[in-house]
PDB file of C-alpha atoms in Angstrom:
ATOM      1  CA  UNK A   1     162.323  56.992-115.832  1.00  0.00           C
ATOM      2  CA  UNK A   2     169.532  53.631-115.068  1.00  0.00           C
ATOM      3  CA  UNK A   3     172.325  53.596-114.434  1.00  0.00           C
ATOM      4  CA  UNK A   4     181.272  51.360-113.234  1.00  0.00           C
ATOM      5  CA  UNK A   5     179.628  50.798-110.003  1.00  0.00           C
ATOM      6  CA  UNK A   6     181.630  48.422-107.753  1.00  0.00           C
ATOM      7  CA  UNK A   7     181.748  50.096-104.125  1.00  0.00           C
ATOM      8  CA  UNK A   8     183.483  48.269-101.259  1.00  0.00           C
ATOM      9  CA  UNK A   9     181.261  46.320 -98.978  1.00  0.00           C
ATOM     10  CA  UNK A  10     183.115  47.680 -95.991  1.00  0.00           C
ATOM     11  CA  UNK A  11     182.317  51.261 -96.873  1.00  0.00           C
ATOM     12  CA  UNK A  12     178.295  50.168 -96.789  1.00  0.00           C
ATOM     13  CA  UNK A  13     179.274  48.943 -92.915  1.00  0.00           C
ATOM     14  CA  UNK A  14     181.082  51.878 -92.056  1.00  0.00           C
ATOM     15  CA  UNK A  15     178.480  54.020 -93.535  1.00  0.00           C
ATOM     16  CA  UNK A  16     181.509  56.567 -95.165  1.00  0.00           C
ATOM     17  CA  UNK A  17     179.326  58.423 -97.328  1.00  0.00           C
ATOM     18  CA  UNK A  18     176.816  60.555 -95.832  1.00  0.00           C
ATOM     19  CA  UNK A  19     173.209  60.313 -96.395  1.00  0.00           C
ATOM     20  CA  UNK A  20     172.183  62.600 -99.435  1.00  0.00           C
ATOM     21  CA  UNK A  21     168.521  63.167-101.023  1.00  0.00           C
ATOM     22  CA  UNK A  22     167.509  64.844-104.126  1.00  0.00           C
ATOM     23  CA  UNK A  23     163.857  65.792-104.592  1.00  0.00           C
ATOM     24  CA  UNK A  24     162.371  66.300-108.215  1.00  0.00           C
ATOM     25  CA  UNK A  25     158.811  67.100-109.572  1.00  0.00           C
ATOM     26  CA  UNK A  26     157.350  65.038-112.230  1.00  0.00           C
ATOM     27  CA  UNK A  27     155.438  67.421-114.662  1.00  0.00           C
ATOM     28  CA  UNK A  28     153.566  66.660-117.887  1.00  0.00           C
ATOM     29  CA  UNK A  29     153.030  69.989-119.663  1.00  0.00           C
ATOM     30  CA  UNK A  30     151.717  72.221-116.567  1.00  0.00           C
ATOM     31  CA  UNK A  31     150.712  69.323-115.203  1.00  0.00           C
ATOM     32  CA  UNK A  32     152.662  67.801-112.018  1.00  0.00           C
ATOM     33  CA  UNK A  33     152.143  64.265-111.634  1.00  0.00           C
ATOM     34  CA  UNK A  34     154.204  63.471-108.417  1.00  0.00           C
ATOM     35  CA  UNK A  35     157.436  63.392-107.214  1.00  0.00           C
ATOM     36  CA  UNK A  36     160.662  61.444-107.382  1.00  0.00           C
ATOM     37  CA  UNK A  37     163.523  61.085-105.179  1.00  0.00           C
ATOM     38  CA  UNK A  38     167.120  59.909-105.285  1.00  0.00           C
ATOM     39  CA  UNK A  39     169.117  59.116-101.934  1.00  0.00           C
ATOM     40  CA  UNK A  40     172.706  57.710-101.080  1.00  0.00           C
ATOM     41  CA  UNK A  41     173.614  55.850 -97.946  1.00  0.00           C
ATOM     42  CA  UNK A  42     176.954  54.620 -97.795  1.00  0.00           C
ATOM     43  CA  UNK A  43     177.271  52.041-101.038  1.00  0.00           C
ATOM     44  CA  UNK A  44     173.600  51.848-101.157  1.00  0.00           C
ATOM     45  CA  UNK A  45     171.131  54.148-103.063  1.00  0.00           C
ATOM     46  CA  UNK A  46     167.407  54.591-103.544  1.00  0.00           C
ATOM     47  CA  UNK A  47     165.049  55.841-106.066  1.00  0.00           C
ATOM     48  CA  UNK A  48     161.502  56.250-105.396  1.00  0.00           C
ATOM     49  CA  UNK A  49     158.713  57.870-107.262  1.00  0.00           C
ATOM     50  CA  UNK A  50     155.365  58.502-106.659  1.00  0.00           C
ATOM     51  CA  UNK A  51     152.728  59.537-109.010  1.00  0.00           C
ATOM     52  CA  UNK A  52     148.833  60.462-108.055  1.00  0.00           C
ATOM     53  CA  UNK A  53     148.261  63.078-110.875  1.00  0.00           C
ATOM     54  CA  UNK A  54     148.539  61.142-114.248  1.00  0.00           C
ATOM     55  CA  UNK A  55     146.130  61.487-116.975  1.00  0.00           C
ATOM     56  CA  UNK A  56     142.746  59.557-115.921  1.00  0.00           C
ATOM     57  CA  UNK A  57     144.772  58.001-113.034  1.00  0.00           C
ATOM     58  CA  UNK A  58     146.478  55.506-115.546  1.00  0.00           C
ATOM     59  CA  UNK A  59     149.803  55.672-114.352  1.00  0.00           C
ATOM     60  CA  UNK A  60     149.234  56.552-110.343  1.00  0.00           C
ATOM     61  CA  UNK A  61     151.094  54.705-107.808  1.00  0.00           C
ATOM     62  CA  UNK A  62     154.868  54.025-106.519  1.00  0.00           C
ATOM     63  CA  UNK A  63     157.930  52.499-107.455  1.00  0.00           C
ATOM     64  CA  UNK A  64     160.409  51.853-104.759  1.00  0.00           C
ATOM     65  CA  UNK A  65     163.757  50.739-105.895  1.00  0.00           C
ATOM     66  CA  UNK A  66     167.356  50.136-104.247  1.00  0.00           C
ATOM     67  CA  UNK A  67     170.772  49.036-105.243  1.00  0.00           C
ATOM     68  CA  UNK A  68     173.047  48.084-102.731  1.00  0.00           C
ATOM     69  CA  UNK A  69     175.784  45.394-101.854  1.00  0.00           C
ATOM     70  CA  UNK A  70     174.478  42.051-100.600  1.00  0.00           C
ATOM     71  CA  UNK A  71     176.502  39.101 -99.279  1.00  0.00           C
ATOM     72  CA  UNK A  72     175.563  35.901-101.206  1.00  0.00           C
ATOM     73  CA  UNK A  73     175.348  32.299 -99.321  1.00  0.00           C
ATOM     74  CA  UNK A  74     178.997  31.757-100.962  1.00  0.00           C
ATOM     75  CA  UNK A  75     180.352  34.539 -98.924  1.00  0.00           C
ATOM     76  CA  UNK A  76     180.836  36.824-101.982  1.00  0.00           C
ATOM     77  CA  UNK A  77     179.721  40.452-102.452  1.00  0.00           C
ATOM     78  CA  UNK A  78     177.388  41.148-105.015  1.00  0.00           C
ATOM     79  CA  UNK A  79     174.955  43.864-105.940  1.00  0.00           C
ATOM     80  CA  UNK A  80     171.614  43.717-106.088  1.00  0.00           C
ATOM     81  CA  UNK A  81     168.703  45.591-107.737  1.00  0.00           C
ATOM     82  CA  UNK A  82     165.456  45.835-106.017  1.00  0.00           C
ATOM     83  CA  UNK A  83     162.595  47.346-107.505  1.00  0.00           C
ATOM     84  CA  UNK A  84     158.752  47.260-106.357  1.00  0.00           C
ATOM     85  CA  UNK A  85     156.101  48.942-108.465  1.00  0.00           C
ATOM     86  CA  UNK A  86     152.388  49.100-107.312  1.00  0.00           C
ATOM     87  CA  UNK A  87     150.030  51.099-109.500  1.00  0.00           C
ATOM     88  CA  UNK A  88     146.887  51.365-110.748  1.00  0.00           C
ATOM     89  CA  UNK A  89     147.995  48.715-113.542  1.00  0.00           C
ATOM     90  CA  UNK A  90     149.882  46.425-112.078  1.00  0.00           C
ATOM     91  CA  UNK A  91     152.056  45.124-109.328  1.00  0.00           C
ATOM     92  CA  UNK A  92     155.713  43.879-109.974  1.00  0.00           C
ATOM     93  CA  UNK A  93     158.835  42.861-108.093  1.00  0.00           C
ATOM     94  CA  UNK A  94     161.959  42.505-109.483  1.00  0.00           C
ATOM     95  CA  UNK A  95     165.591  41.550-108.330  1.00  0.00           C
ATOM     96  CA  UNK A  96     168.503  41.498-110.198  1.00  0.00           C
ATOM     97  CA  UNK A  97     172.058  40.211-108.873  1.00  0.00           C
ATOM     98  CA  UNK A  98     175.319  42.021-110.705  1.00  0.00           C
ATOM     99  CA  UNK A  99     178.960  41.094-110.332  1.00  0.00           C
ATOM    100  CA  UNK A 100     180.653  44.159-111.736  1.00  0.00           C
ATOM    101  CA  UNK A 101     178.691  44.882-114.886  1.00  0.00           C
ATOM    102  CA  UNK A 102     177.732  41.379-115.372  1.00  0.00           C
ATOM    103  CA  UNK A 103     174.268  40.177-114.476  1.00  0.00           C
ATOM    104  CA  UNK A 104     174.226  36.794-112.589  1.00  0.00           C
ATOM    105  CA  UNK A 105     170.708  36.402-111.407  1.00  0.00           C
ATOM    106  CA  UNK A 106     167.050  37.800-112.257  1.00  0.00           C
ATOM    107  CA  UNK A 107     163.659  37.237-110.640  1.00  0.00           C
ATOM    108  CA  UNK A 108     160.581  38.848-111.849  1.00  0.00           C
ATOM    109  CA  UNK A 109     157.197  38.584-109.657  1.00  0.00           C
ATOM    110  CA  UNK A 110     154.804  37.654-111.113  1.00  0.00           C
ATOM    111  CA  UNK A 111     156.363  35.485-113.442  1.00  0.00           C
ATOM    112  CA  UNK A 112     153.967  36.570-116.251  1.00  0.00           C
ATOM    113  CA  UNK A 113     156.109  39.965-116.155  1.00  0.00           C
ATOM    114  CA  UNK A 114     159.361  38.101-117.773  1.00  0.00           C
ATOM    115  CA  UNK A 115     160.299  39.236-120.742  1.00  0.00           C
ATOM    116  CA  UNK A 116     162.849  37.558-123.226  1.00  0.00           C
ATOM    117  CA  UNK A 117     165.576  39.469-121.505  1.00  0.00           C
ATOM    118  CA  UNK A 118     164.776  38.204-117.917  1.00  0.00           C
ATOM    119  CA  UNK A 119     167.309  35.642-118.306  1.00  0.00           C
ATOM    120  CA  UNK A 120     170.817  36.322-116.907  1.00  0.00           C
ATOM    121  CA  UNK A 121     172.671  34.799-119.660  1.00  0.00           C
ATOM    122  CA  UNK A 122     171.336  37.091-122.198  1.00  0.00           C
ATOM    123  CA  UNK A 123     171.708  40.240-120.978  1.00  0.00           C
ATOM    124  CA  UNK A 124     174.661  42.072-122.664  1.00  0.00           C
ATOM    125  CA  UNK A 125     177.784  42.922-120.807  1.00  0.00           C
ATOM    126  CA  UNK A 126     178.505  46.427-119.106  1.00  0.00           C
ATOM    127  CA  UNK A 127     174.957  47.476-117.414  1.00  0.00           C
ATOM    128  CA  UNK A 128     174.461  49.504-114.498  1.00  0.00           C
ATOM    129  CA  UNK A 129     171.198  48.991-112.834  1.00  0.00           C
ATOM    130  CA  UNK A 130     168.615  51.877-113.182  1.00  0.00           C
ATOM    131  CA  UNK A 131     169.524  53.501-109.513  1.00  0.00           C
ATOM    132  CA  UNK A 132     173.085  53.424-109.984  1.00  0.00           C
ATOM    133  CA  UNK A 133     172.753  55.031-113.474  1.00  0.00           C
ATOM    134  CA  UNK A 134     170.368  57.663-112.298  1.00  0.00           C
ATOM    135  CA  UNK A 135     172.736  58.442-109.420  1.00  0.00           C
ATOM    136  CA  UNK A 136     175.743  58.816-112.078  1.00  0.00           C
ATOM    137  CA  UNK A 137     173.459  61.259-113.725  1.00  0.00           C
ATOM    138  CA  UNK A 138     171.963  63.275-110.768  1.00  0.00           C
ATOM    139  CA  UNK A 139     175.668  63.865-109.463  1.00  0.00           C
ATOM    140  CA  UNK A 140     177.375  64.310-112.649  1.00  0.00           C
ATOM    141  CA  UNK A 141     179.905  67.741-113.107  1.00  0.00           C
ATOM    142  CA  UNK A 142     179.262  67.265-116.959  1.00  0.00           C
ATOM    143  CA  UNK A 143     177.661  65.561-119.560  1.00  0.00           C
ATOM    144  CA  UNK A 144     177.537  61.754-119.048  1.00  0.00           C
ATOM    145  CA  UNK A 145     179.409  59.422-121.358  1.00  0.00           C
ATOM    146  CA  UNK A 146     177.776  56.367-122.911  1.00  0.00           C
ATOM    147  CA  UNK A 147     175.344  54.185-120.246  1.00  0.00           C
ATOM    148  CA  UNK A 148     174.159  51.042-120.239  1.00  0.00           C
ATOM    149  CA  UNK A 149     171.267  50.126-118.110  1.00  0.00           C
ATOM    150  CA  UNK A 150     169.461  46.819-117.263  1.00  0.00           C
ATOM    151  CA  UNK A 151     166.324  46.906-115.240  1.00  0.00           C
ATOM    152  CA  UNK A 152     165.394  43.382-115.099  1.00  0.00           C
ATOM    153  CA  UNK A 153     163.190  43.253-118.519  1.00  0.00           C
ATOM    154  CA  UNK A 154     165.151  45.282-120.908  1.00  0.00           C
ATOM    155  CA  UNK A 155     168.589  46.692-121.787  1.00  0.00           C
ATOM    156  CA  UNK A 156     168.624  50.428-122.762  1.00  0.00           C
ATOM    157  CA  UNK A 157     171.826  52.565-124.014  1.00  0.00           C
ATOM    158  CA  UNK A 158     172.259  56.308-123.071  1.00  0.00           C
ATOM    159  CA  UNK A 159     174.346  58.060-125.423  1.00  0.00           C
ATOM    160  CA  UNK A 160     175.427  61.622-125.825  1.00  0.00           C
ATOM    161  CA  UNK A 161     174.477  63.660-129.016  1.00  0.00           C
ATOM    162  CA  UNK A 162     175.330  67.385-128.131  1.00  0.00           C
ATOM    163  CA  UNK A 163     176.797  69.627-125.187  1.00  0.00           C
ATOM    164  CA  UNK A 164     176.125  73.186-125.069  1.00  0.00           C
ATOM    165  CA  UNK A 165     176.351  76.125-122.464  1.00  0.00           C
ATOM    166  CA  UNK A 166     172.895  77.911-121.832  1.00  0.00           C
ATOM    167  CA  UNK A 167     171.461  80.538-119.490  1.00  0.00           C
ATOM    168  CA  UNK A 168     169.957  77.748-117.459  1.00  0.00           C
ATOM    169  CA  UNK A 169     173.382  75.942-117.589  1.00  0.00           C
ATOM    170  CA  UNK A 170     175.042  72.944-118.895  1.00  0.00           C
ATOM    171  CA  UNK A 171     172.801  71.338-121.618  1.00  0.00           C
ATOM    172  CA  UNK A 172     173.110  67.820-122.458  1.00  0.00           C
ATOM    173  CA  UNK A 173     171.218  66.088-124.919  1.00  0.00           C
ATOM    174  CA  UNK A 174     171.113  62.384-125.151  1.00  0.00           C
ATOM    175  CA  UNK A 175     169.677  59.478-127.254  1.00  0.00           C
ATOM    176  CA  UNK A 176     167.858  56.868-125.165  1.00  0.00           C
ATOM    177  CA  UNK A 177     167.591  53.687-127.022  1.00  0.00           C
ATOM    178  CA  UNK A 178     166.008  49.941-125.968  1.00  0.00           C
ATOM    179  CA  UNK A 179     168.824  47.643-127.170  1.00  0.00           C
ATOM    180  CA  UNK A 180     167.154  44.454-126.013  1.00  0.00           C
ATOM    181  CA  UNK A 181     163.890  43.501-124.641  1.00  0.00           C
ATOM    182  CA  UNK A 182     160.832  45.093-125.054  1.00  0.00           C
ATOM    183  CA  UNK A 183     159.830  48.563-125.092  1.00  0.00           C
ATOM    184  CA  UNK A 184     157.944  51.036-122.616  1.00  0.00           C
ATOM    185  CA  UNK A 185     154.176  51.225-121.665  1.00  0.00           C
ATOM    186  CA  UNK A 186     152.804  48.188-123.648  1.00  0.00           C
ATOM    187  CA  UNK A 187     150.957  48.200-125.821  1.00  0.00           C
ATOM    188  CA  UNK A 188     152.666  51.453-127.315  1.00  0.00           C
ATOM    189  CA  UNK A 189     156.218  49.813-126.920  1.00  0.00           C
ATOM    190  CA  UNK A 190     158.369  53.145-126.808  1.00  0.00           C
ATOM    191  CA  UNK A 191     161.886  52.199-127.771  1.00  0.00           C
ATOM    192  CA  UNK A 192     163.380  55.591-128.492  1.00  0.00           C
ATOM    193  CA  UNK A 193     163.514  59.005-126.781  1.00  0.00           C
ATOM    194  CA  UNK A 194     165.345  62.255-126.776  1.00  0.00           C
ATOM    195  CA  UNK A 195     166.782  62.930-123.334  1.00  0.00           C
ATOM    196  CA  UNK A 196     167.869  66.574-122.250  1.00  0.00           C
ATOM    197  CA  UNK A 197     169.899  66.864-119.145  1.00  0.00           C
ATOM    198  CA  UNK A 198     170.148  70.602-117.690  1.00  0.00           C
ATOM    199  CA  UNK A 199     172.977  71.112-114.936  1.00  0.00           C
ATOM    200  CA  UNK A 200     173.867  74.182-112.796  1.00  0.00           C
ATOM    201  CA  UNK A 201     176.272  74.412-109.734  1.00  0.00           C
ATOM    202  CA  UNK A 202     174.229  72.318-107.491  1.00  0.00           C
ATOM    203  CA  UNK A 203     174.196  69.253-110.202  1.00  0.00           C
ATOM    204  CA  UNK A 204     171.390  68.101-112.081  1.00  0.00           C
ATOM    205  CA  UNK A 205     168.507  70.953-112.084  1.00  0.00           C
ATOM    206  CA  UNK A 206     166.073  69.347-114.743  1.00  0.00           C
ATOM    207  CA  UNK A 207     165.886  66.186-117.189  1.00  0.00           C
ATOM    208  CA  UNK A 208     163.225  66.197-120.342  1.00  0.00           C
ATOM    209  CA  UNK A 209     162.401  63.064-121.782  1.00  0.00           C
ATOM    210  CA  UNK A 210     160.627  62.794-125.043  1.00  0.00           C
ATOM    211  CA  UNK A 211     158.983  60.360-127.184  1.00  0.00           C
ATOM    212  CA  UNK A 212     156.215  60.775-129.586  1.00  0.00           C
ATOM    213  CA  UNK A 213     153.412  63.212-128.450  1.00  0.00           C
ATOM    214  CA  UNK A 214     154.642  62.955-124.683  1.00  0.00           C
ATOM    215  CA  UNK A 215     157.164  65.122-123.061  1.00  0.00           C
ATOM    216  CA  UNK A 216     157.928  64.627-119.367  1.00  0.00           C
ATOM    217  CA  UNK A 217     159.897  67.403-117.301  1.00  0.00           C
ATOM    218  CA  UNK A 218     161.699  66.108-114.134  1.00  0.00           C
ATOM    219  CA  UNK A 219     162.711  69.503-112.123  1.00  0.00           C
ATOM    220  CA  UNK A 220     164.666  69.665-108.792  1.00  0.00           C
ATOM    221  CA  UNK A 221     162.740  71.262-106.335  1.00  0.00           C
ATOM    222  CA  UNK A 222     164.564  73.251-103.289  1.00  0.00           C
TER     223      UNK A 222
END
């Protein structure tokens, strides 16, 4: 599939930014696996994916993730990533509390889904949660710079490698690398991928993620 990011809590209360939603089709070759939707509402951002046509139904299911300001018991405001996945393989809920780019609390349920990086003190500084990171990518006007993301289980770095104007629009080639914690899709444990972003006048038009024999295309729908 993250993602600097400190928006005043007051804007969330006032709803200063209107609701915006973008929907994308998730494709593997000629096969549409499902959809993904990104939405902003004030200082909150939401990312939802629903897959119902994966090969052999192995990865069917939903992911609901949000990134929003929350008021702590101390009265201070922090940002919380809350991600719930419900798939044919497993169910998981992850909560990450951040103070700017510093992770201060991580809770993963069930506890058996914890990794070596599900400990706040071990997370590299300067990270974004994946929802905010995707929001930056989806609304960028140019190729993104280096982004570091943390999802409660691993830290990832997305780095630009090439930029070009094409007939389809601005093409941005990026390198995706897990810099701490486990890879994706155990037991395959992918830690590296090539990412291509295509931007048109309306923003992010398409995103391709390639690793090994797999290439997933995420294409904006009308």
